Coordinates of C-alpha atoms in Angstrom, one line a residue:
M243 CA 153.5 24.6 100.2
T244 CA 154.9 25.8 97.0
D245 CA 154.6 29.4 95.8
N246 CA 151.9 28.8 93.3
T247 CA 149.5 27.0 95.9
I248 CA 150.2 30.2 98.3
N249 CA 149.3 32.1 95.7
K250 CA 146.2 30.4 94.8
A251 CA 145.3 30.4 98.4
F252 CA 145.7 34.2 98.5
E253 CA 143.7 34.7 95.3
A254 CA 140.9 32.6 96.9
E255 CA 140.8 34.7 99.9
C256 CA 141.1 38.0 98.1
Q257 CA 137.9 36.9 95.8
A258 CA 135.9 35.5 99.4
E259 CA 136.6 38.9 100.7
I260 CA 135.6 40.9 97.6
A261 CA 132.4 39.0 97.3
R262 CA 131.7 40.0 101.1
Q263 CA 132.3 43.5 100.6
G264 CA 130.1 43.6 97.7
D265 CA 127.3 42.2 99.4
D266 CA 127.9 45.0 102.6
Q267 CA 125.2 47.5 101.9
K268 CA 126.6 49.6 104.5
L269 CA 129.9 50.0 102.6
T270 CA 128.8 50.3 99.3
G271 CA 126.3 52.9 100.5
L272 CA 129.5 54.7 101.8
A273 CA 131.1 54.3 98.8
R274 CA 128.1 55.7 96.8
D275 CA 127.6 58.6 99.2
F276 CA 131.7 59.4 98.9
F277 CA 130.9 59.5 94.9
N278 CA 128.5 61.9 95.2
E279 CA 129.7 64.0 97.4
S280 CA 133.2 64.1 95.8
A281 CA 131.8 64.7 92.5
K282 CA 130.4 67.9 93.7
H283 CA 134.4 69.0 93.6
K284 CA 135.0 67.3 90.5
Y285 CA 137.4 65.0 92.3
S286 CA 138.0 62.8 89.2
Y287 CA 139.1 66.1 87.4
H288 CA 142.3 66.2 89.8
F289 CA 144.4 63.8 88.4
S290 CA 147.1 63.3 85.8
W291 CA 149.3 60.8 84.0
M292 CA 152.6 61.5 82.8
G293 CA 151.7 65.1 82.7
R294 CA 148.4 65.3 81.3
P295 CA 144.6 65.4 82.7
I296 CA 143.2 61.8 83.0
I297 CA 140.0 63.2 84.1
Q298 CA 139.2 59.4 85.7
L299 CA 139.0 57.7 89.1
P300 CA 142.1 56.1 90.4
Q301 CA 140.1 53.1 91.4
D302 CA 138.9 52.6 87.8
M303 CA 142.5 53.4 86.5
M304 CA 144.1 50.5 88.5
A305 CA 141.2 48.1 87.0
M306 CA 142.2 49.2 83.5
Q307 CA 145.8 48.5 84.5
E308 CA 144.9 45.1 85.7
I309 CA 142.8 44.2 82.4
I310 CA 145.4 45.4 80.0
W311 CA 148.0 43.3 81.9
Q312 CA 145.5 40.1 81.8
V313 CA 144.2 40.4 78.3
K314 CA 147.6 41.9 77.0
P315 CA 145.9 43.8 73.6
D316 CA 147.2 44.1 70.3
L317 CA 144.9 47.3 70.3
V318 CA 143.1 49.4 72.9
I319 CA 140.4 51.7 71.5
E320 CA 138.9 54.4 73.2
C321 CA 135.9 57.1 72.4
G322 CA 136.7 60.3 74.0
I323 CA 140.4 61.8 74.3
A324 CA 139.9 65.2 75.8
H325 CA 143.2 66.1 77.5
G326 CA 144.7 62.8 76.6
G327 CA 145.8 61.6 79.7
S328 CA 143.8 58.0 79.4
I329 CA 145.0 57.4 75.9
I330 CA 148.6 58.4 77.7
Y331 CA 148.1 56.2 80.6
Y332 CA 147.3 52.9 78.3
A333 CA 149.9 53.6 75.7
S334 CA 152.5 53.6 78.5
L335 CA 151.1 50.3 80.1
L336 CA 151.6 48.6 76.7
E337 CA 155.1 50.3 76.5
L338 CA 155.8 48.6 79.9
Q339 CA 154.5 45.1 78.3
G340 CA 156.4 46.0 75.1
H341 CA 153.7 45.6 72.5
G342 CA 150.4 46.9 71.7
E343 CA 149.0 50.2 70.6
V344 CA 146.2 53.2 71.5
L345 CA 143.5 54.4 68.7
G346 CA 141.8 57.5 70.5
I347 CA 138.6 58.8 68.5
D348 CA 137.2 61.8 69.6
L349 CA 134.8 64.5 67.6
D350 CA 136.8 67.5 68.4
I351 CA 140.3 67.2 69.0
R352 CA 141.5 70.7 70.2
P353 CA 144.8 71.7 68.7
H354 CA 146.5 71.9 71.9
N355 CA 145.7 68.7 73.3
R356 CA 146.6 67.2 69.7
E357 CA 150.3 69.2 70.0
A358 CA 150.6 67.5 73.7
I359 CA 149.6 64.3 72.9
E360 CA 152.2 64.0 69.5
S361 CA 154.9 65.6 71.1
H362 CA 154.4 63.0 74.5
P363 CA 157.1 60.2 74.8
M364 CA 154.3 57.7 74.4
S365 CA 153.2 59.2 71.3
K366 CA 154.8 56.1 69.4
R367 CA 152.2 53.9 70.6
I368 CA 148.8 56.1 69.8
K369 CA 146.7 57.2 66.9
M370 CA 144.2 59.4 66.6
I371 CA 140.9 59.7 64.5
E372 CA 138.9 62.9 64.6
G373 CA 135.2 62.9 64.1
S374 CA 132.0 61.2 65.4
S375 CA 132.5 58.1 66.8
I376 CA 128.8 57.0 65.6
D377 CA 129.7 58.3 62.0
P378 CA 130.0 55.1 59.6
A379 CA 132.8 56.2 57.5
I380 CA 134.8 56.6 61.2
A381 CA 133.6 53.1 61.9
V382 CA 135.1 51.8 58.8
Q383 CA 138.4 53.2 59.7
V384 CA 138.1 51.6 63.5
R385 CA 137.2 48.3 61.9
A386 CA 140.1 48.2 59.8
A387 CA 142.6 49.1 62.3
A388 CA 141.2 46.5 64.7
E389 CA 140.9 43.5 62.1
G390 CA 142.9 40.4 63.3
K391 CA 144.0 42.0 66.5
K392 CA 143.3 41.4 70.1
V393 CA 141.1 44.2 71.4
I394 CA 140.0 46.0 74.6
L395 CA 137.6 49.0 74.0
V396 CA 136.7 51.8 76.2
L397 CA 133.8 54.3 75.7
D398 CA 133.8 57.9 77.2
S399 CA 132.4 60.3 74.9
N400 CA 129.0 61.6 74.3
H401 CA 126.9 60.2 77.5
T402 CA 123.5 60.0 76.2
H403 CA 121.8 56.4 75.9
D404 CA 121.4 56.8 72.1
H405 CA 125.2 57.6 71.4
V406 CA 126.3 55.1 73.6
L407 CA 123.9 52.2 72.5
E408 CA 125.5 52.9 68.8
E409 CA 129.1 52.8 69.7
L410 CA 128.0 49.6 71.6
R411 CA 126.2 48.0 68.3
L412 CA 129.2 49.5 66.3
Y413 CA 132.4 48.3 68.4
A414 CA 131.7 45.7 71.0
P415 CA 131.7 43.0 68.2
L416 CA 135.6 44.2 67.6
V417 CA 136.4 42.9 71.4
S418 CA 138.1 40.1 71.5
V419 CA 136.7 36.8 73.5
D420 CA 137.8 37.1 77.3
S421 CA 138.4 40.8 76.9
Y422 CA 136.8 43.9 77.8
C423 CA 134.3 46.6 76.6
V424 CA 134.2 49.2 79.6
V425 CA 131.8 52.0 79.3
M426 CA 132.4 54.7 81.7
D427 CA 129.9 56.9 83.5
T428 CA 127.4 54.7 83.9
V429 CA 127.5 56.0 87.4
V430 CA 125.2 58.6 85.8
E431 CA 122.3 56.7 86.2
D432 CA 122.9 56.5 90.2
M433 CA 123.5 60.3 90.6
P434 CA 121.2 62.9 91.8
A435 CA 119.3 64.3 88.4
D436 CA 120.6 68.0 89.2
F437 CA 124.2 67.1 88.9
F438 CA 123.7 67.4 85.0
P439 CA 121.8 70.7 84.5
D440 CA 124.0 71.2 81.3
R441 CA 124.1 67.8 79.8
P442 CA 122.0 66.1 77.6
W443 CA 122.3 63.1 79.9
G444 CA 121.0 62.2 83.1
P445 CA 119.1 59.3 85.0
G446 CA 117.3 57.3 82.3
D447 CA 119.3 58.6 79.5
N448 CA 122.7 57.2 80.3
P449 CA 125.6 54.8 79.3
K450 CA 124.0 52.2 81.8
T451 CA 120.6 52.6 80.1
A452 CA 122.8 52.0 77.1
V453 CA 124.6 49.1 78.4
W454 CA 121.6 47.6 79.9
K455 CA 119.6 47.4 76.5
Y456 CA 122.7 46.3 74.8
L457 CA 123.0 43.1 77.0
E458 CA 119.4 42.6 75.9
E459 CA 120.2 42.5 72.3
N460 CA 123.3 40.8 72.6
K461 CA 124.7 37.9 74.9
D462 CA 128.2 38.1 74.0
F463 CA 128.8 39.9 77.1
E464 CA 128.3 39.6 81.0
I465 CA 128.7 42.5 83.3
D466 CA 132.3 41.9 85.3
R467 CA 130.6 42.3 89.1
Q468 CA 133.5 41.0 91.1
L469 CA 135.6 43.7 89.4
Q470 CA 133.4 46.4 90.3
N471 CA 132.5 44.8 94.0
K472 CA 136.7 45.2 94.3
L473 CA 136.5 48.7 92.9
L474 CA 133.4 49.9 95.5
I475 CA 134.2 53.4 93.9
T476 CA 134.0 53.8 90.0
V477 CA 132.5 55.7 87.3
A478 CA 131.6 52.4 85.3
P479 CA 129.4 49.9 87.7
D480 CA 127.6 47.6 85.5
G481 CA 130.0 49.2 82.9
Y482 CA 132.6 46.4 83.0
L483 CA 131.8 43.9 80.1
R484 CA 133.8 41.0 79.4
R485 CA 133.1 39.0 76.3
V486 CA 132.4 35.6 77.2
R487 CA 131.4 33.9 73.4

């Protein structure tokens, strides 16, 4: 048996196991319960990458690593910068591959965060734009940066339905075929409403409802359910969108 045959057999076994765990209601229920209970302690806020807070689940960052390695993009666009951990993470993966840049967009890049990002060793692969991701003038800049490039898109800014839907309409068409648009925090739809007393989003008005609406409008993307079945614990259920045409 050749190495290639062994690898294919292992991959097929993994895919079958992933499908079964996705169908396991007890397991998926436990994953949901863990997410909701750990969110009370801001579990996802407690990780960093190369010295910067990343504010993401490790499972989702592992998925992003797999996607970036598979797609080998020229450009990763992320709406939402915060402390910069995620754009630094993507930049470091591109650095390992020896190719590609990250473009981060944020309404308000705090001076201390900008300074930390711009002085970071991975800054050579990062560019930032300050402004609203749904501002038409910002969208023009992003489209120019993406022209002719293989693109991965990550949406992680304002989590209201209307905002995310407009981001999808503006930027999802930039995503390359067989690449991904990843919409973070779709999990808001599945969480108790009292988790968001001081936020303009919640169940019924969030990134997942925006994804569902966008998929009604646009048939170029499909939800990668096998990927979310693999993760089980994720902030992006129904949010891993693979461009299929």
